[in-house]
């Protein structure tokens, strides 16, 4: 068996409009599909990350808060590869998104940093 690519990553958000603004207007992901599902009383927003990868945003009422410290089992963070981490950090900061200081991965010697989405989900940038 060979699993070729990650097709999508799905996350649940607490505030649909706030998260849509963050991922579409601040991180510049393109909307593929946007649906309100009456039977579930929730939103599902599919965003294009790359030619092969999508980010699914689900917004449902009364979702429990994310457990993060100490780290719980499950999704730890999202990570996006970038060509120039300093340029991306500068753009995020201009948009009001705080980033952590750049660190160096001790195993790959690559630069990386983190920031958070509106629900506190850690998002990593890796050069």
Coordinates of N, CA, C and O in Angstrom, one line a residue:
X1 N 0.8 -1.2 0.0 CA 0.0 0.0 0.0 C 0.9 1.2 0.0 O 1.9 1.3 0.7
X2 N 0.4 2.2 -0.8 CA 1.2 3.5 -0.8 C 0.1 4.6 -0.7 O -0.8 4.8 -1.5
X3 N 0.3 5.4 0.4 CA -0.6 6.6 0.6 C 0.2 7.8 0.0 O 1.3 8.1 0.5
X4 N -0.3 8.4 -1.0 CA 0.4 9.4 -1.8 C 0.5 10.8 -1.1 O 1.6 11.3 -1.0
X5 N -0.6 11.4 -0.8 CA -0.6 12.8 -0.4 C -1.6 12.9 0.7 O -2.6 12.1 0.8
X6 N -1.5 14.0 1.5 CA -2.6 14.4 2.4 C -3.6 15.1 1.6 O -3.3 16.2 1.0
X7 N -4.8 14.7 1.5 CA -5.9 15.3 0.7 C -6.4 16.6 1.5 O -6.5 17.6 0.9
X8 N -6.7 16.4 2.8 CA -7.2 17.5 3.5 C -6.9 17.3 5.0 O -6.7 16.2 5.5
X9 N -7.0 18.4 5.7 CA -6.9 18.5 7.2 C -8.2 19.2 7.6 O -8.6 20.2 7.0
X10 N -8.9 18.6 8.6 CA -10.2 19.2 9.0 C -10.0 19.8 10.5 O -9.4 19.1 11.3
X11 N -10.5 21.0 10.7 CA -10.5 21.5 12.0 C -11.9 22.1 12.3 O -12.7 22.4 11.5
X12 N -12.2 22.1 13.6 CA -13.5 22.6 14.1 C -13.2 24.0 14.8 O -12.3 24.1 15.6
X13 N -14.0 25.0 14.4 CA -13.8 26.3 15.0 C -15.0 26.8 15.8 O -16.1 26.2 15.6
X14 N -14.8 27.7 16.6 CA -15.9 28.2 17.5 C -16.7 29.3 16.9 O -17.9 29.5 17.2
X15 N -16.1 30.1 16.0 CA -16.7 31.3 15.5 C -16.5 31.3 14.0 O -15.4 31.6 13.5
X16 N -17.5 30.9 13.2 CA -17.4 30.7 11.8 C -16.9 32.0 11.0 O -15.9 31.9 10.3
X17 N -17.5 33.1 11.3 CA -17.1 34.3 10.6 C -15.7 34.8 10.9 O -14.9 35.2 10.0
X18 N -15.3 34.7 12.2 CA -14.0 35.1 12.6 C -12.9 34.2 12.0 O -11.9 34.6 11.5
X19 N -13.2 32.9 12.0 CA -12.2 31.9 11.4 C -12.2 32.0 9.9 O -11.1 31.9 9.3
X20 N -13.3 32.3 9.3 CA -13.3 32.5 7.8 C -12.5 33.7 7.5 O -11.7 33.6 6.5
X21 N -12.7 34.8 8.2 CA -11.9 36.0 7.9 C -10.4 35.7 8.1 O -9.6 36.1 7.3
X22 N -10.0 34.9 9.2 CA -8.6 34.6 9.4 C -8.0 33.8 8.3 O -7.0 34.1 7.8
X23 N -8.7 32.7 7.9 CA -8.1 31.8 7.0 C -8.2 32.3 5.5 O -7.3 32.0 4.7
X24 N -9.2 33.0 5.2 CA -9.4 33.5 3.8 C -8.7 34.9 3.6 O -8.0 35.1 2.7
X25 N -9.0 35.8 4.5 CA -8.5 37.2 4.3 C -7.1 37.5 4.9 O -6.4 38.3 4.4
X26 N -6.7 36.7 5.9 CA -5.4 36.9 6.5 C -4.4 35.9 6.0 O -3.2 36.3 5.7
X27 N -4.8 34.6 5.9 CA -3.8 33.6 5.4 C -4.0 33.4 3.9 O -3.2 32.7 3.3
X28 N -5.0 34.0 3.3 CA -5.1 34.0 1.8 C -5.5 32.7 1.2 O -5.1 32.5 0.0
X29 N -6.2 31.8 1.9 CA -6.6 30.6 1.3 C -7.8 30.8 0.4 O -8.7 31.6 0.8
X30 N -7.9 30.2 -0.7 CA -9.0 30.3 -1.7 C -10.2 29.4 -1.3 O -10.0 28.3 -0.9
X31 N -11.4 30.0 -1.3 CA -12.6 29.2 -1.0 C -12.9 28.3 -2.2 O -13.0 28.7 -3.4
X32 N -13.0 27.0 -1.9 CA -13.4 26.0 -2.9 C -15.0 25.8 -2.8 O -15.7 25.9 -3.8
X33 N -15.4 25.6 -1.6 CA -16.9 25.4 -1.4 C -17.2 25.9 0.0 O -16.4 25.8 0.9
X34 N -18.4 26.5 0.1 CA -18.9 27.0 1.4 C -20.3 26.6 1.5 O -21.1 26.9 0.7
X35 N -20.6 25.8 2.6 CA -22.0 25.3 2.7 C -22.5 25.4 4.2 O -21.7 25.2 5.1
X36 N -23.8 25.7 4.3 CA -24.4 25.6 5.6 C -25.3 24.3 5.5 O -26.0 24.2 4.6
X37 N -25.0 23.4 6.5 CA -25.8 22.2 6.5 C -26.9 22.3 7.5 O -26.7 22.2 8.7
X38 N -28.1 22.4 7.0 CA -29.3 22.6 7.8 C -29.5 21.5 8.8 O -29.8 21.7 9.9
X39 N -29.4 20.3 8.3 CA -29.6 19.1 9.1 C -28.7 19.0 10.3 O -29.0 18.4 11.3
X40 N -27.5 19.6 10.2 CA -26.5 19.6 11.3 C -26.4 21.0 12.0 O -25.7 21.1 13.0
X41 N -27.0 22.0 11.4 CA -26.9 23.4 11.9 C -25.5 23.8 12.0 O -25.1 24.3 13.1
X42 N -24.7 23.5 11.0 CA -23.3 23.9 11.0 C -22.8 24.4 9.6 O -23.5 24.2 8.6
X43 N -21.6 25.0 9.6 CA -21.0 25.4 8.4 C -19.8 24.5 8.1 O -19.2 24.0 9.0
X44 N -19.6 24.3 6.8 CA -18.4 23.6 6.3 C -17.8 24.4 5.2 O -18.5 24.7 4.2
X45 N -16.6 24.8 5.4 CA -15.9 25.6 4.4 C -14.6 24.9 4.0 O -13.8 24.5 4.8
X46 N -14.5 24.6 2.6 CA -13.4 24.0 2.1 C -12.4 25.0 1.4 O -12.9 25.8 0.6
X47 N -11.2 25.0 1.8 CA -10.2 26.0 1.4 C -9.1 25.3 0.6 O -8.6 24.2 1.0
X48 N -8.6 25.9 -0.4 CA -7.5 25.4 -1.2 C -6.1 25.8 -0.5 O -5.9 27.0 -0.4
X49 N -5.3 24.8 -0.2 CA -4.0 25.1 0.4 C -3.0 25.0 -0.8 O -2.1 25.8 -0.9
X50 N -3.1 24.0 -1.6 CA -2.3 23.7 -2.7 C -3.1 23.0 -3.8 O -4.2 22.7 -3.6
X51 N -2.4 22.6 -4.8 CA -3.1 21.8 -5.9 C -3.7 20.5 -5.3 O -4.7 20.0 -5.9
X52 N -3.0 19.9 -4.3 CA -3.4 18.6 -3.8 C -4.0 18.6 -2.4 O -4.4 17.6 -1.9
X53 N -4.0 19.7 -1.7 CA -4.4 19.7 -0.3 C -5.4 20.8 0.0 O -5.3 21.9 -0.5
X54 N -6.4 20.4 0.8 CA -7.4 21.3 1.2 C -7.5 21.4 2.8 O -7.0 20.5 3.5
X55 N -8.0 22.5 3.3 CA -8.3 22.6 4.7 C -9.8 22.7 4.8 O -10.4 23.6 4.2
X56 N -10.4 21.8 5.6 CA -11.8 21.9 5.9 C -12.0 22.5 7.2 O -11.5 22.2 8.2
X57 N -12.9 23.5 7.2 CA -13.3 24.3 8.4 C -14.7 23.9 8.7 O -15.6 24.1 7.9
X58 N -14.9 23.4 9.9 CA -16.3 23.1 10.4 C -16.6 24.0 11.6 O -15.8 24.2 12.5
X59 N -17.8 24.6 11.6 CA -18.2 25.5 12.7 C -19.5 24.9 13.2 O -20.5 24.9 12.5
X60 N -19.5 24.4 14.4 CA -20.7 23.8 15.0 C -20.9 24.4 16.4 O -19.9 24.8 17.0
X61 N -22.1 24.5 16.8 CA -22.4 25.1 18.1 C -21.9 24.2 19.3 O -22.0 23.0 19.2
X62 N -21.5 24.8 20.3 CA -21.1 24.2 21.6 C -20.0 23.1 21.5 O -20.1 22.1 22.2
X63 N -19.1 23.3 20.6 CA -17.9 22.4 20.6 C -17.1 22.6 21.8 O -16.8 23.8 22.2
X64 N -16.5 21.6 22.4 CA -15.7 21.8 23.6 C -14.4 22.5 23.2 O -13.9 22.4 22.0
X65 N -13.8 23.2 24.1 CA -12.5 23.9 23.9 C -11.4 22.9 23.6 O -11.4 21.8 24.1
X66 N -10.4 23.3 22.9 CA -9.2 22.5 22.6 C -8.4 22.4 23.8 O -8.1 23.4 24.4
X67 N -7.9 21.2 24.1 CA -7.0 21.0 25.2 C -5.6 21.1 24.6 O -5.3 20.5 23.6
X68 N -4.8 22.0 25.2 CA -3.5 22.2 24.6 C -2.3 22.1 25.6 O -1.2 21.6 25.3
X69 N -2.5 22.4 26.9 CA -1.4 22.4 27.8 C -1.9 21.7 29.1 O -2.8 22.2 29.7
X70 N -1.3 20.6 29.5 CA -0.3 19.9 28.8 C -0.9 19.3 27.5 O -2.1 19.1 27.4
X71 N 0.0 19.0 26.5 CA -0.4 18.5 25.2 C -1.3 17.3 25.4 O -1.0 16.4 26.1
X72 N -2.4 17.2 24.7 CA -3.3 16.1 24.6 C -3.1 15.3 23.4 O -2.5 15.8 22.4
X73 N -3.5 14.0 23.4 CA -3.4 13.2 22.1 C -4.2 13.9 21.0 O -5.2 14.5 21.3
X74 N -3.9 13.7 19.8 CA -4.6 14.2 18.7 C -3.8 15.2 17.9 O -2.6 15.2 18.0
X75 N -4.4 16.0 17.1 CA -3.8 17.0 16.3 C -3.0 17.9 17.2 O -3.5 18.5 18.1
X76 N -1.7 18.0 16.9 CA -0.8 18.9 17.7 C -0.8 20.3 17.0 O -0.9 21.3 17.7
X77 N -0.6 20.4 15.7 CA -0.6 21.7 15.1 C -0.6 21.5 13.6 O -0.4 20.4 13.1
X78 N -0.9 22.5 12.8 CA -0.8 22.5 11.4 C 0.5 23.1 11.0 O 1.0 24.1 11.7
X79 N 1.1 22.7 10.0 CA 2.4 23.3 9.5 C 2.4 23.5 8.1 O 2.0 22.7 7.3
X80 N 2.8 24.7 7.7 CA 2.9 25.1 6.3 C 4.3 25.4 5.9 O 5.0 26.1 6.6
X81 N 4.8 24.9 4.8 CA 6.1 25.1 4.3 C 6.1 26.5 3.6 O 5.2 26.8 2.8
X82 N 7.1 27.3 3.8 CA 7.3 28.6 3.2 C 8.7 28.7 2.6 O 9.6 28.1 3.1
X83 N 8.8 29.6 1.6 CA 10.1 29.8 1.0 C 11.0 30.8 1.8 O 12.2 30.6 1.9
X84 N 10.3 31.8 2.3 CA 11.0 32.9 3.1 C 10.2 33.2 4.3 O 9.3 33.9 4.3
X85 N 10.7 32.6 5.4 CA 9.9 32.7 6.7 C 9.9 34.2 7.2 O 8.8 34.6 7.7
X86 N 10.9 34.9 7.0 CA 10.9 36.3 7.5 C 9.9 37.2 6.7 O 9.2 38.0 7.3
X87 N 9.7 37.0 5.4 CA 8.7 37.7 4.6 C 7.3 37.3 5.1 O 6.4 38.2 5.2
X88 N 7.1 36.1 5.3 CA 5.7 35.6 5.8 C 5.4 36.2 7.2 O 4.3 36.6 7.4
X89 N 6.4 36.1 8.1 CA 6.2 36.7 9.4 C 5.9 38.1 9.3 O 5.0 38.6 10.0
X90 N 6.6 38.9 8.5 CA 6.4 40.3 8.4 C 4.9 40.6 7.9 O 4.2 41.5 8.4
X91 N 4.5 39.8 6.9 CA 3.1 40.0 6.4 C 2.1 39.6 7.5 O 1.1 40.4 7.7
X92 N 2.3 38.5 8.2 CA 1.3 38.2 9.3 C 1.3 39.3 10.3 O 0.2 39.6 10.8
X93 N 2.4 39.8 10.8 CA 2.5 40.8 11.8 C 1.8 42.1 11.3 O 1.1 42.7 12.1
X94 N 1.9 42.4 10.0 CA 1.2 43.6 9.5 C -0.3 43.4 9.5 O -1.0 44.4 9.7
X95 N -0.7 42.2 9.5 CA -2.2 41.8 9.5 C -2.6 41.7 11.0 O -3.8 41.3 11.2
X96 N -1.8 41.9 12.0 CA -2.1 41.9 13.4 C -2.0 40.5 14.0 O -2.5 40.2 15.0
X97 N -1.3 39.6 13.3 CA -1.1 38.2 13.8 C 0.2 38.1 14.4 O 1.3 38.3 13.8
X98 N 0.3 37.8 15.7 CA 1.5 37.7 16.4 C 2.2 36.4 16.1 O 1.5 35.3 16.1
X99 N 3.5 36.4 16.0 CA 4.3 35.2 15.8 C 5.3 35.0 16.9 O 5.8 36.0 17.4
X100 N 5.7 33.8 17.1 CA 6.8 33.6 18.1 C 8.1 33.9 17.4 O 8.2 34.0 16.2
X101 N 9.2 34.0 18.2 CA 10.5 34.2 17.6 C 10.9 33.0 16.7 O 10.5 31.9 17.0
X102 N 11.6 33.3 15.7 CA 12.1 32.2 14.8 C 13.1 31.3 15.6 O 13.9 31.8 16.3
X103 N 12.9 30.0 15.4 CA 13.8 29.0 16.0 C 14.4 28.2 14.9 O 14.0 28.2 13.8
X104 N 15.4 27.4 15.3 CA 16.1 26.6 14.3 C 15.8 25.1 14.7 O 16.1 24.7 15.9
X105 N 15.3 24.3 13.8 CA 15.1 22.9 14.1 C 16.4 22.2 14.3 O 17.3 22.2 13.4
X106 N 16.6 21.6 15.5 CA 17.9 21.0 15.8 C 18.2 19.8 14.9 O 19.4 19.4 14.9
X107 N 17.3 19.2 14.2 CA 17.6 18.0 13.4 C 17.8 18.4 11.9 O 18.5 17.7 11.2
X108 N 17.0 19.4 11.5 CA 17.1 19.7 10.0 C 17.8 21.1 9.8 O 18.1 21.4 8.6
X109 N 18.1 21.8 10.8 CA 18.7 23.2 10.7 C 17.8 24.1 9.9 O 18.3 25.2 9.5
X110 N 16.5 23.8 9.8 CA 15.6 24.7 9.1 C 14.9 25.7 10.1 O 14.8 25.4 11.3
X111 N 14.6 26.9 9.6 CA 13.9 27.9 10.4 C 12.4 27.5 10.6 O 11.8 27.0 9.6
X112 N 11.9 27.8 11.8 CA 10.5 27.6 12.0 C 10.0 28.6 13.1 O 10.7 29.1 13.9
X113 N 8.7 28.8 13.1 CA 8.0 29.6 14.1 C 6.5 29.1 14.2 O 6.1 28.4 13.4
X114 N 5.8 29.7 15.2 CA 4.4 29.4 15.4 C 3.6 30.6 15.5 O 4.1 31.7 16.0
X115 N 2.3 30.5 15.2 CA 1.3 31.5 15.5 C 0.0 30.7 15.8 O 0.0 29.5 15.7
X116 N -1.1 31.4 16.1 CA -2.3 30.7 16.5 C -3.5 31.3 15.6 O -3.5 32.4 15.3
X117 N -4.4 30.4 15.4 CA -5.7 30.8 14.8 C -6.6 31.4 15.9 O -6.2 31.4 17.0
X118 N -7.8 31.9 15.5 CA -8.6 32.5 16.5 C -9.0 31.6 17.7 O -9.4 32.1 18.8
X119 N -9.0 30.3 17.5 CA -9.3 29.3 18.6 C -8.1 28.8 19.3 O -8.2 27.9 20.2
X120 N -6.9 29.4 19.0 CA -5.7 28.9 19.7 C -5.0 27.7 19.1 O -4.1 27.2 19.7
X121 N -5.5 27.3 17.9 CA -4.8 26.2 17.2 C -3.4 26.6 16.8 O -3.3 27.6 16.1
X122 N -2.4 25.9 17.2 CA -1.0 26.3 16.8 C -0.8 26.0 15.3 O -1.2 25.0 14.8
X123 N -0.3 27.0 14.6 CA 0.1 26.9 13.2 C 1.6 27.2 13.1 O 2.1 28.2 13.6
X124 N 2.3 26.2 12.5 CA 3.7 26.4 12.3 C 4.0 26.8 10.9 O 3.4 26.4 9.9
X125 N 5.1 27.6 10.7 CA 5.7 27.9 9.5 C 7.0 27.3 9.5 O 7.8 27.4 10.4
X126 N 7.4 26.6 8.4 CA 8.7 25.8 8.3 C 9.3 26.2 7.0 O 8.7 26.1 6.0
X127 N 10.5 26.7 7.1 CA 11.2 27.1 5.8 C 12.0 25.9 5.3 O 12.6 25.2 6.0

